[in-house]
Structures are given as C-alpha cells and as structure tokens.
Coordinates of C-alpha atoms and ligand atoms in Angstrom, one line a residue:
X16 CA 6.6 -46.7 185.7
X17 CA 3.6 -44.6 186.6
X18 CA 0.5 -46.1 185.4
X19 CA -1.9 -43.5 185.9
X20 CA -4.9 -44.0 187.7
X21 CA -6.3 -47.6 187.1
X22 CA -9.9 -48.5 188.1
X23 CA -12.0 -51.6 188.1
X24 CA -15.0 -51.0 185.4
X25 CA -17.7 -53.7 186.5
X26 CA -18.7 -53.3 182.6
X27 CA -15.5 -55.0 181.7
X28 CA -14.6 -56.8 184.4
X29 CA -11.3 -55.6 184.7
X30 CA -9.1 -52.7 185.7
X31 CA -8.7 -50.1 183.4
X32 CA -6.6 -46.6 183.0
X33 CA -9.1 -44.0 183.9
X34 CA -9.5 -41.5 180.9
X35 CA -12.2 -38.9 181.5
X36 CA -14.2 -38.1 178.4
X37 CA -13.4 -34.3 178.9
X38 CA -10.4 -33.9 181.2
X39 CA -9.9 -31.9 183.4
X40 CA -13.7 -32.3 183.9
X41 CA -15.2 -35.6 185.2
X42 CA -19.1 -36.5 185.8
X43 CA -19.8 -38.8 188.5
X44 CA -23.0 -40.2 189.3
X45 CA -23.9 -42.0 192.5
X46 CA -27.0 -43.7 193.4
X47 CA -28.1 -42.1 196.6
X48 CA -30.5 -43.1 199.4
X49 CA -34.2 -43.9 199.4
X50 CA -35.2 -41.7 202.0
X51 CA -38.0 -43.8 204.0
X52 CA -36.2 -44.9 206.7
X53 CA -32.8 -44.1 208.3
X54 CA -29.8 -45.1 206.6
X55 CA -27.8 -48.0 208.0
X56 CA -24.4 -48.5 208.4
X57 CA -24.1 -50.4 205.4
X58 CA -25.6 -47.8 203.1
X59 CA -22.8 -45.5 204.9
X60 CA -20.1 -47.7 203.8
X61 CA -21.1 -47.1 200.1
X62 CA -21.1 -43.6 200.5
X63 CA -17.9 -43.2 202.8
X64 CA -16.5 -45.2 199.6
X65 CA -17.5 -42.9 196.9
X66 CA -16.4 -40.0 199.2
X67 CA -13.1 -41.5 198.8
X68 CA -13.1 -42.0 195.3
X69 CA -14.5 -38.1 194.8
X70 CA -11.8 -36.7 197.0
X71 CA -8.9 -38.6 195.3
X72 CA -10.1 -37.6 192.2
X73 CA -10.0 -33.8 192.8
X74 CA -6.7 -34.6 194.8
X75 CA -5.4 -35.7 191.2
X76 CA -6.2 -32.5 189.7
X77 CA -9.8 -33.6 188.3
X78 CA -12.8 -30.8 188.4
X79 CA -15.2 -33.2 189.6
X80 CA -19.0 -32.8 189.2
X81 CA -20.4 -35.2 191.4
X82 CA -24.1 -36.0 191.3
X83 CA -25.9 -37.9 193.8
X84 CA -29.7 -38.2 194.2
X85 CA -32.1 -38.7 196.6
X86 CA -35.0 -41.0 195.7
X87 CA -37.8 -39.4 197.3
X88 CA -40.7 -41.4 195.0
X89 CA -41.5 -44.2 193.0
X90 CA -39.5 -47.0 194.7
X91 CA -42.0 -50.0 195.4
X92 CA -40.8 -52.8 198.0
X93 CA -40.1 -55.0 194.9
X94 CA -37.1 -54.0 192.8
X95 CA -39.6 -55.2 189.8
X96 CA -42.5 -52.9 190.3
X97 CA -44.3 -55.3 192.9
X98 CA -45.4 -54.2 196.5
X99 CA -46.4 -51.0 198.2
X100 CA -44.7 -47.8 197.6
X101 CA -42.1 -47.8 200.4
X102 CA -42.7 -43.9 201.5
X103 CA -46.7 -44.5 201.5
X104 CA -46.2 -47.5 203.6
X105 CA -44.0 -45.5 206.1
X106 CA -46.3 -42.5 206.0
X107 CA -49.1 -44.7 207.5
X108 CA -47.0 -46.3 210.0
X109 CA -45.7 -43.1 211.1
X110 CA -48.9 -41.2 210.6
X111 CA -47.2 -38.8 208.7
X112 CA -47.3 -37.2 205.0
X113 CA -45.0 -39.1 202.8
X114 CA -43.0 -35.7 202.2
X115 CA -42.8 -35.3 205.9
X116 CA -41.0 -39.1 205.8
X117 CA -38.9 -37.6 202.7
X118 CA -37.7 -34.5 205.1
X119 CA -37.2 -36.4 208.2
X120 CA -34.8 -39.1 206.6
X121 CA -33.0 -36.7 204.1
X122 CA -32.4 -34.7 207.1
X123 CA -31.1 -37.6 209.1
X124 CA -29.0 -39.1 206.0
X125 CA -27.2 -35.6 205.7
X126 CA -26.5 -35.5 209.6
X127 CA -25.0 -38.9 209.6
X128 CA -22.8 -38.4 206.5
X129 CA -21.9 -35.1 208.3
X130 CA -20.5 -37.1 211.3
X131 CA -18.7 -39.4 209.0
X132 CA -17.0 -35.7 207.5
X133 CA -17.8 -36.9 203.9
X134 CA -18.2 -33.9 201.5
X135 CA -21.6 -33.0 200.2
X136 CA -22.0 -33.8 196.2
X137 CA -21.8 -30.9 193.8
X138 CA -25.7 -31.6 193.2
X139 CA -28.0 -33.5 194.9
X140 CA -31.0 -33.7 192.7
X141 CA -34.7 -35.4 193.9
X142 CA -36.8 -37.8 191.8
X143 CA -40.2 -35.7 192.8
X144 CA -38.1 -32.2 191.5
X145 CA -37.4 -33.9 188.1
X146 CA -41.0 -35.4 187.1
X147 CA -41.0 -33.5 183.8
X148 CA -37.3 -34.5 182.8
X149 CA -38.7 -38.4 183.5
X150 CA -41.9 -38.0 181.7
X151 CA -39.9 -36.3 178.7
X152 CA -37.6 -39.5 178.8
X153 CA -40.5 -42.0 178.9
X154 CA -42.0 -40.2 175.8
X155 CA -38.4 -40.8 173.8
X156 CA -38.2 -44.2 174.7
X157 CA -41.8 -44.5 173.7
X158 CA -41.2 -42.7 170.2
X159 CA -38.1 -45.1 169.8
X160 CA -40.2 -48.0 170.0
X161 CA -38.7 -49.6 173.3
X162 CA -41.6 -49.0 175.5
X163 CA -45.3 -49.8 175.4
X164 CA -48.5 -48.2 177.5
X165 CA -50.9 -50.9 179.2
X166 CA -53.6 -49.6 181.2
X167 CA -52.1 -46.5 182.2
X168 CA -48.7 -47.8 183.2
X169 CA -45.8 -47.7 180.8
X170 CA -43.4 -50.8 180.8
X171 CA -40.3 -51.0 179.2
X172 CA -39.8 -53.6 176.3
X173 CA -36.5 -56.0 177.0
X174 CA -37.1 -58.3 174.3
X175 CA -37.3 -55.4 171.7
X176 CA -34.2 -53.8 173.3
X177 CA -32.3 -57.1 173.3
X178 CA -32.8 -57.3 169.6
X179 CA -30.1 -54.8 168.8
X180 CA -28.6 -54.2 172.9
X181 CA -27.4 -56.3 175.1
X182 CA -29.8 -56.3 178.3
X183 CA -26.9 -58.2 180.4
X184 CA -24.2 -56.2 179.5
X185 CA -23.4 -55.1 183.2
X186 CA -23.5 -58.2 185.0
X187 CA -22.7 -60.9 182.0
X188 CA -25.5 -62.8 183.0
X189 CA -27.1 -65.5 180.4
X190 CA -30.5 -63.8 179.4
X191 CA -32.1 -67.5 179.0
X192 CA -31.2 -68.2 182.9
X193 CA -32.1 -64.7 183.9
X194 CA -35.7 -65.3 182.3
X195 CA -36.2 -69.0 183.6
X196 CA -35.3 -67.1 187.0
X197 CA -38.2 -64.7 186.9
X198 CA -41.7 -64.9 187.8
X199 CA -44.2 -66.4 184.8
X200 CA -46.7 -63.9 184.0
X201 CA -50.2 -64.4 185.0
X202 CA -53.7 -63.4 183.8
X203 CA -53.1 -59.9 186.2
X204 CA -50.6 -59.0 184.5
X205 CA -50.3 -55.8 182.1
X206 CA -46.8 -56.1 181.0
X207 CA -46.0 -58.6 178.1
X208 CA -42.4 -59.7 179.0
X209 CA -41.5 -61.0 182.4
X210 CA -38.6 -59.3 182.4
X211 CA -40.0 -55.7 181.3
X212 CA -40.3 -53.1 184.3
X213 CA -42.4 -50.0 184.6
X214 CA -41.3 -46.5 183.7
X215 CA -44.4 -44.8 184.7
X216 CA -47.1 -46.7 187.0
X217 CA -50.7 -45.4 187.2
X218 CA -51.7 -44.4 190.4
X219 CA -54.2 -46.2 192.5
X220 CA -56.9 -44.2 193.8
X221 CA -55.1 -44.1 197.6
X222 CA -51.8 -43.2 195.7
X223 CA -50.9 -39.9 197.5
X224 CA -47.7 -39.2 195.6
X225 CA -49.0 -38.2 191.8
X226 CA -48.5 -36.3 188.9
X227 CA -50.0 -35.9 185.8
X228 CA -48.7 -37.3 182.7
X229 CA -49.4 -38.1 179.2
X230 CA -51.0 -41.2 180.2
X231 CA -52.9 -40.3 183.1
X232 CA -52.5 -39.6 186.6
X233 CA -49.4 -41.7 188.1
X234 CA -45.7 -41.7 189.6
X235 CA -42.4 -42.5 188.0
X236 CA -40.7 -45.9 188.5
X237 CA -37.5 -46.4 190.5
X238 CA -34.8 -46.5 187.2
X239 CA -36.1 -43.5 185.2
X240 CA -35.2 -41.2 187.7
X241 CA -31.6 -41.9 187.8
X242 CA -31.1 -41.9 183.7
X243 CA -32.9 -39.0 183.5
X244 CA -31.5 -36.8 186.2
X245 CA -27.5 -38.4 185.3
X246 CA -28.5 -37.0 181.7
X247 CA -29.7 -33.9 182.8
X248 CA -26.6 -33.0 185.0
X249 CA -23.6 -35.0 183.3
X250 CA -25.2 -35.7 180.0
X251 CA -26.1 -38.9 177.8
X252 CA -22.2 -39.8 178.2
X253 CA -20.4 -39.7 181.2
X254 CA -17.5 -40.7 183.1
X255 CA -18.6 -43.0 186.4
X256 CA -21.5 -44.5 187.7
X257 CA -21.5 -45.7 190.9
X258 CA -23.6 -47.5 193.7
X259 CA -23.4 -50.6 196.0
X260 CA -22.9 -54.1 194.2
X261 CA -26.5 -55.1 195.0
X262 CA -27.6 -52.3 192.5
X263 CA -25.8 -53.7 189.6
X264 CA -28.6 -56.8 188.6
X265 CA -31.6 -54.8 188.3
X266 CA -31.1 -50.9 189.0
X267 CA -28.4 -50.4 187.1
X268 CA -29.1 -53.2 184.3
X269 CA -32.1 -51.1 183.7
X270 CA -30.9 -47.7 183.8
X271 CA -28.3 -48.9 180.8
X272 CA -31.3 -50.0 179.2
X273 CA -33.3 -46.9 179.7
X274 CA -30.6 -44.6 178.7
X275 CA -29.6 -46.4 175.4
X276 CA -33.3 -46.7 174.3
X277 CA -33.4 -42.9 174.6
X278 CA -30.0 -41.3 173.0
X279 CA -28.4 -44.9 171.7
X280 CA -25.3 -44.4 173.9
X281 CA -24.1 -46.1 176.7
X282 CA -24.6 -43.5 179.5
X283 CA -21.5 -44.2 181.9
X284 CA -17.8 -45.3 180.8
X285 CA -16.6 -46.7 184.1
X286 CA -19.0 -48.2 186.2
X287 CA -18.2 -48.7 189.8
X288 CA -19.6 -51.0 192.7
X289 CA -18.8 -51.3 196.0
X290 CA -18.9 -54.2 198.2
X291 CA -20.9 -55.1 201.2
X292 CA -20.7 -54.4 204.9
X293 CA -21.3 -58.1 206.3
X294 CA -22.3 -58.8 210.0
X295 CA -21.4 -62.4 210.2
X296 CA -21.1 -63.0 206.7
X297 CA -24.8 -61.8 206.3
X298 CA -25.1 -58.5 204.1
X299 CA -26.5 -55.7 206.7
X300 CA -29.7 -54.7 205.5
X301 CA -32.9 -53.2 207.0
X302 CA -34.8 -56.4 206.1
X303 CA -32.5 -59.3 207.8
X304 CA -32.6 -56.7 211.1
X305 CA -28.8 -56.7 211.5
X306 CA -28.4 -53.1 210.2
X307 CA -27.5 -51.0 213.0
X308 CA -28.2 -47.1 212.8
X309 CA -24.9 -45.2 212.9
X310 CA -26.4 -43.5 216.1
X311 CA -26.7 -46.9 217.9
X312 CA -22.9 -47.7 216.8
X313 CA -21.8 -44.3 218.3
X314 CA -23.6 -44.9 221.7
X315 CA -23.2 -48.7 221.8
X316 CA -26.7 -49.0 222.2
X317 CA -27.7 -52.2 220.1
X318 CA -27.6 -56.0 221.4
X319 CA -24.8 -56.8 218.9
X320 CA -22.5 -54.0 220.4
X321 CA -20.3 -54.4 223.2
X322 CA -19.8 -50.5 223.7
X323 CA -19.9 -47.5 221.3
X324 CA -17.5 -46.4 218.7
X325 CA -16.7 -42.9 217.5
X326 CA -17.8 -42.0 213.8
X327 CA -13.9 -41.6 213.1
X328 CA -13.2 -45.0 214.2
X329 CA -15.8 -46.6 212.1
X330 CA -14.5 -44.6 209.0
X331 CA -11.2 -45.8 209.6
X332 CA -12.3 -49.4 209.9
X333 CA -13.9 -49.1 206.8
X334 CA -10.7 -47.6 205.4
X335 CA -9.1 -50.5 206.4
X336 CA -10.8 -52.7 203.8
X337 CA -10.5 -52.1 200.1
X338 CA -14.0 -50.9 198.9
X339 CA -14.5 -54.2 196.6
X340 CA -14.1 -56.5 199.2
X341 CA -16.8 -57.5 201.8
X342 CA -16.3 -56.0 205.2
X343 CA -17.4 -57.9 208.2
X344 CA -18.2 -56.2 211.1
X345 CA -17.2 -57.2 214.4
X346 CA -16.6 -55.7 218.1
X347 CA -12.9 -57.0 218.0
X348 CA -12.4 -55.5 214.4
X349 CA -13.6 -52.1 215.7
X350 CA -11.3 -52.2 219.1
X351 CA -8.4 -52.9 216.6
X352 CA -9.4 -50.0 214.4
X353 CA -9.8 -47.7 217.5
X354 CA -6.2 -48.4 218.8
X355 CA -4.8 -48.2 215.3
X356 CA -6.4 -44.6 214.7
X357 CA -5.5 -43.1 218.1
X358 CA -1.6 -44.4 217.6
X359 CA -2.2 -42.6 214.1
X360 CA -3.7 -39.4 215.5
X361 CA -1.4 -39.3 218.4
X362 CA 1.5 -39.3 216.1
X363 CA -0.1 -36.6 213.6
X364 CA -0.2 -34.1 217.3
X365 CA 3.4 -34.3 217.8
X366 CA 4.4 -33.7 214.3
X367 CA 4.9 -30.0 215.5
X368 CA 6.3 -30.9 218.6
X369 CA 9.8 -32.6 216.7
X370 CA 13.3 -31.5 217.5
X371 CA 15.2 -30.7 214.1
X372 CA 18.4 -31.8 213.3
X373 CA 20.4 -31.0 210.6
X374 CA 20.5 -34.7 208.9
X375 CA 17.4 -37.0 208.5
X376 CA 17.3 -40.7 209.4
X377 CA 14.6 -41.1 207.0
X378 CA 13.1 -40.2 203.7
X379 CA 9.6 -39.4 203.3
X380 CA 9.5 -39.1 199.3
X381 CA 9.4 -43.1 198.9
X382 CA 6.2 -43.1 201.6
X383 CA 4.4 -40.5 199.8
X384 CA 5.3 -42.5 196.5
X385 CA 3.7 -45.6 197.6
X386 CA 0.6 -43.7 198.9
X387 CA -0.1 -42.2 195.6
X388 CA 0.6 -45.7 193.9
X389 CA -1.8 -47.5 196.0
X390 CA -4.4 -45.3 195.3
X391 CA -4.1 -45.1 191.7
X392 CA -4.3 -49.0 191.9
X393 CA -8.0 -48.8 192.4
X394 CA -8.1 -46.6 195.4
X395 CA -6.3 -49.2 197.6
X396 CA -6.7 -47.3 200.8
X397 CA -5.8 -50.1 203.2
X398 CA -2.1 -50.2 201.2
X399 CA -2.0 -46.2 202.2
X400 CA -2.8 -46.9 205.7
X401 CA 0.1 -49.5 206.2
X402 CA 2.3 -46.4 204.7
X403 CA 0.7 -44.2 207.2
X404 CA 1.6 -46.7 209.9
X405 CA 5.0 -46.4 209.0
X406 CA 5.1 -42.8 208.9
X407 CA 3.6 -43.1 212.3
X408 CA 6.7 -45.1 213.5
X409 CA 9.2 -42.5 212.2
X410 CA 7.6 -39.4 214.2
X411 CA 7.7 -41.8 217.4
X412 CA 11.2 -42.6 216.7
X413 CA 12.0 -38.8 216.7
X414 CA 9.7 -37.6 219.3
X415 CA 11.5 -40.2 221.5
X416 CA 14.8 -38.8 220.5
X417 CA 16.0 -42.2 219.0
X418 CA 16.2 -41.0 215.3
X419 CA 17.0 -37.4 213.4
X420 CA 14.8 -35.5 211.2
X421 CA 15.8 -32.3 209.3
X422 CA 13.3 -29.8 208.2
X423 CA 12.9 -30.8 204.5
X424 CA 11.7 -34.5 205.6
X425 CA 9.1 -33.0 208.2
X426 CA 7.6 -30.8 205.5
X427 CA 7.1 -33.7 203.3
X428 CA 5.5 -35.7 206.3
X429 CA 3.3 -33.2 207.2
X430 CA 2.4 -32.9 203.4
X431 CA 1.6 -36.8 203.6
X432 CA -0.5 -36.5 206.5
X433 CA -2.0 -33.6 205.3
X434 CA -3.1 -35.0 202.1
X435 CA -3.8 -38.5 202.9
X436 CA -5.2 -38.5 206.4
X437 CA -7.3 -35.3 206.4
X438 CA -7.9 -34.3 202.5
X439 CA -8.2 -38.0 200.7
X440 CA -9.5 -40.0 203.8
X441 CA -11.3 -37.2 205.4
X442 CA -10.2 -38.4 208.9
X443 CA -10.2 -35.6 212.0
X444 CA -8.9 -36.0 215.3
X445 CA -11.9 -36.0 217.4
X446 CA -10.0 -35.3 220.4
X447 CA -7.5 -32.5 219.6
X448 CA -10.5 -30.8 217.8
X449 CA -11.7 -30.5 221.3
X450 CA -10.2 -27.0 221.9
X451 CA -11.7 -27.0 225.2
X452 CA -9.7 -30.0 226.4
X453 CA -6.6 -28.1 224.8
X454 CA -7.0 -25.0 226.6
X455 CA -7.9 -26.5 230.1
X456 CA -4.3 -28.8 229.4
X457 CA -2.8 -25.6 228.5
X458 CA -3.7 -23.8 231.6
X459 CA -2.9 -27.1 233.9
X460 CA 0.4 -27.0 232.0
X461 CA 1.1 -23.3 232.8
X462 CA 0.3 -23.8 236.6
X463 CA 2.6 -26.6 236.9
X464 CA 5.3 -24.6 235.5
X465 CA 4.9 -21.5 238.2
X466 CA 4.8 -24.5 240.8
X467 CA 8.1 -25.9 239.5
X468 CA 9.3 -22.2 239.4
X469 CA 8.5 -22.1 243.2
X470 CA 10.2 -25.4 243.7
X471 CA 6.6 -26.4 244.7
X472 CA 7.5 -29.8 243.6
X473 CA 4.5 -31.6 245.6
X474 CA 2.0 -29.6 243.3
X475 CA 4.2 -30.5 240.0
X476 CA 4.4 -34.2 241.0
X477 CA 0.4 -34.1 241.4
X478 CA -0.5 -32.7 238.5
X479 CA 1.5 -35.0 236.5
X480 CA 0.8 -38.1 237.8
X481 CA -2.9 -37.0 238.2
X482 CA -3.1 -36.8 234.5
X483 CA -1.0 -39.7 234.0
X484 CA -3.8 -41.6 236.0
X485 CA -6.2 -40.3 233.3
X486 CA -4.0 -41.5 230.4
X487 CA -2.4 -37.9 229.6
X488 CA 1.3 -38.2 229.2
X489 CA 3.4 -34.6 229.9
X490 CA 6.6 -34.3 228.3
X491 CA 9.1 -31.6 229.7
X492 CA 12.0 -30.5 227.1
X493 CA 14.0 -27.8 226.7
X494 CA 11.2 -26.0 224.5
X495 CA 8.8 -26.6 227.5
X496 CA 5.9 -29.4 227.9
X497 CA 4.0 -31.2 225.9
X498 CA 1.4 -33.7 226.4
X499 CA -0.4 -36.6 224.3
X500 CA -2.4 -39.7 225.1
X501 CA -0.9 -42.8 226.6
Ligands
AMP8 P1 -30.8 -47.9 199.5 O1 -31.2 -46.5 200.5 O2 -31.7 -49.5 199.8 O3 -31.6 -47.6 197.8 O4 -29.2 -47.9 199.5 C1 -28.3 -46.8 199.5 C2 -27.0 -47.5 199.1 O5 -26.6 -48.1 199.9 C3 -27.0 -48.3 197.9 O6 -25.9 -47.6 196.8 C4 -27.1 -49.6 198.1 O7 -25.9 -50.5 197.3 C5 -26.1 -49.6 199.3 N1 -26.1 -50.6 200.5 C6 -27.1 -51.2 200.7 N2 -26.9 -52.0 201.8 C7 -25.6 -52.2 202.0 C8 -24.5 -52.8 202.6 N3 -24.9 -54.1 203.4 N4 -23.2 -52.7 202.7 C9 -22.8 -51.7 201.5 N5 -23.6 -50.8 200.7 C10 -25.1 -51.2 201.0
ZN9 ZN1 -30.0 -45.1 190.7

C-alpha cells in the first residue's frame, strides 16, 4: 500500500506523513548562503538536496512556493553575536564596498548553481531588502515582553521565553547543559542571560552597513532576517523549513524562538536538515581549509584533487548518497560516479535507437513504482539510482539484440528516464547536449556511408577505426548507423 510522502522531521525526530497546511500549495523556506565569499562544495550539497526536494514536490503535484534567502547583512563571525561583521571584514580585505562583496558573491553563487542545473527558487529575498520587516518584527517581540534594549542593542530574552516555550525543542538538548556550555557573562556584556542573542545591533562608528531604527542606528542580527522573511512570504505558519544540519542548534533554534515570541505560533511544521559533505571525515568548511570551490573541482586545480570532474558527475555523486547521510569526498568515489553517470547517459542516448518488437521481455511499471516508493520514503535518491541502473541494463540488452521490448514498455522507459533522470534529479547529458559534436558525427557518418556505397572500404574502415580509437563506437544496422561512447 502506498503510504504517501514520508519525510524526516527534525522537530519530532521521526519520519512523518507529509500533510501540507493548504494543499496543493506548499510553502518551503531554506536558509541561503551568506554571500561574503565563494560557496564551497559543502554548501552546494545542501542546495542540491533542497533542489531535489523542490523538484519532487512539484512532480508530486504540489504548487510550491520555494523561498531561499540571501544573507547580505548582519552575519557576524560568531553565531552568537561576537566578532567582526563578515561583509565588512571581507570588504576591507578586497578593498571593495560591502555591497560590492555582496554583488560579487551573489553572482558567483548563482553561476555555480546554474552549472549544477538547479532550479531558481520562487522568491530569493535579501536581508538588506527587508530591514523594515525585521524592525517591525523586533517591535512586536519587544511589545510581547520577550526582548529588551541594552545600550542601543536589542537582545532576545531566552529565560523569559523558556518560561512559556521550549527553547531546545528542535534539538532536544538539555537547557541546563546548554547554559553550562556557554560562555559566562563578563562585566563588558550588555545582555542579561548567557543564551540571549541580538535581534538588533548598535552600529559602531566604523560600521558601514547601517540603518536607522527606533533604537538608534544599527543593523539586524543574523537570525531575525529568516523569521521576518519567511513570515512575510509564507505566513506565520508554513510547511517546510530547511537548511544544513549545522544550522539547527543555533540559527534555527533562535528562529523558532523569535517567531513564537512574535506570533505565538511554531513557524514550520516540518524542519528538514541535510547532512554534511566531509573530506577525510572532517566537515568541509571555509575555516578548515578543505573547502574546494566548485570551479577547482571542475578543473582539478586543488592539491586534494587528482583531476577535474564535470558538474553532472559531481551532482550524480551527491545524489548517490541520501541527503541525511554524511558524504565523504574522495577522488576514487568521484571516479566511480563518473563511470556510473556515463553508463546511464549512454543508455539514455540509445533510447531512440532501440528496435521494437511485438512482445516485451521486460516490464517497466514495477521499476517506476519502486522509484516513486523510494522518493516517497524521505527522498531516497540512492535507491532510485539503483533502479535506474536496472533500466540501463534493460536498454543495453535490447540494444545488443539480446532482449525484446515493445512500444508500450519503451514509452514507459522513456517516461521513467524523463521524469527521474531529467525532471526530478535535474541531470543533463553534458556530452550529447554538445550539439556541435552531434553535428560533426552526423557529417562523418554520412561521408562513411557514401564511401561504402562507392565501395571505398579503406576510407570507411579508416573512419570507423579512427573514431574507435577516440572512444566512439559506430554501430551499423538496417536503419542506418548510430554512435555511442564506449
Ligand atoms: P553559509 O553560507 O555558511 O550560511 O552556509 C550555507 C548553507 O550551506 C547552510 O545551509 C549550511 O548549513 C550549509 N553547509 C555548510 N557547510 C556544509 C557542508 N560541509 N556540507 C553540507 N552543507 C553545508
Ligand atoms: Zn536562516
């Protein structure tokens, strides 16, 4: 029996049936990048995972409003309001305006995601474009008694909030332990409680990104932007909130607190977190120095890389792991993914070249059902890939004349590939989409045909063997000549 779409909810720590508040509409908010430097491959894994989720929800018939923000202000180096402003620091380093930094890395982020063939979100709001909404939200939180002003900075009062709500609901940590593990307040601190965090931060004389507010000139804290923008575009209550697992403990915990302190409602029903991309077991991050940039991966220009790998190979490598499992990067794993991806794409290119029979040795329906079942089981892409390899085996068997397929089953096979490989996984054939290569090969095949008609077998063999040495196999049949990559 079909159990419908089940997804793992961090909030309840179990898989649950997905029941949107307002079907067929679905509201999904995902925390986007902080655009003060290039995105690394770990960041990309999270955005590729949510692209898969977005695409599958749409395939399932939902009308999804997918909001993914751009953090372009307010993010200090420490997640708890310590340290320099990330944008200001980078601007000084690159001798640019902070907004030039924002522009440069936003464009870079979009370029990278385009290479991975991800869909753009429905709305991509920026923190700087929503200062008014953030100020309004802070005012309500203050009016409700959950925030206080200290010396031009507004802090969220975690102790007050915890008297009524559960501050650690998302991660189920013990509040006492959390307190014990947080730095004690010193004489310099304006905040009252160790876990209190800033909603609005007073500008220093040298602060460049600054806005007027009822509490003086300053800038918003990092967490408030997501609460304000998700409420604006998706409402006080919406369906899915996502991000990388590293965001749950602080950023998302604080988002829930802010939203509840403002509207008295839990903002999202399902909290989804993607697991980390690691290198030799260590989380890929800018600070650990193991964060390759996608560009370095494509060219192979990094000490940890033996050679370059194409964007679709990298995406296929990521889809071969479930989004909630860690995925460890290695050259060997990427080699294997490249072979697997080429095998799949080669089979896809043969789909239009299969000879039809009256009967079929294969049934494609069960493969499609298994793929849907796997995706309904918390977006289990690796299981779908195993099924796609079964489809690959069938295509190759028919192409080699060792099995039969009829037109009804072939149509199902084409639908399976169209839906899962292209629409849901968002993969594309980097080589056959190379139309120049296609055109050149069509011309060569035509010249060879003429040579054969003129009994010029020396030329026709030269063409066939020459292409073979380049890894391109020609296959002659009654219908004509086709080619594929060996
Ligand atoms: P940031 O720009 O640091 O705010 O991160 C953007 C997104 O990437 C967030 O959702 C992070 O949780 C996620 N992220 C950061 N590092 C990794 C990693 N190594 N693997 C997967 N996701 C990551
Ligand atoms: Zn966020």
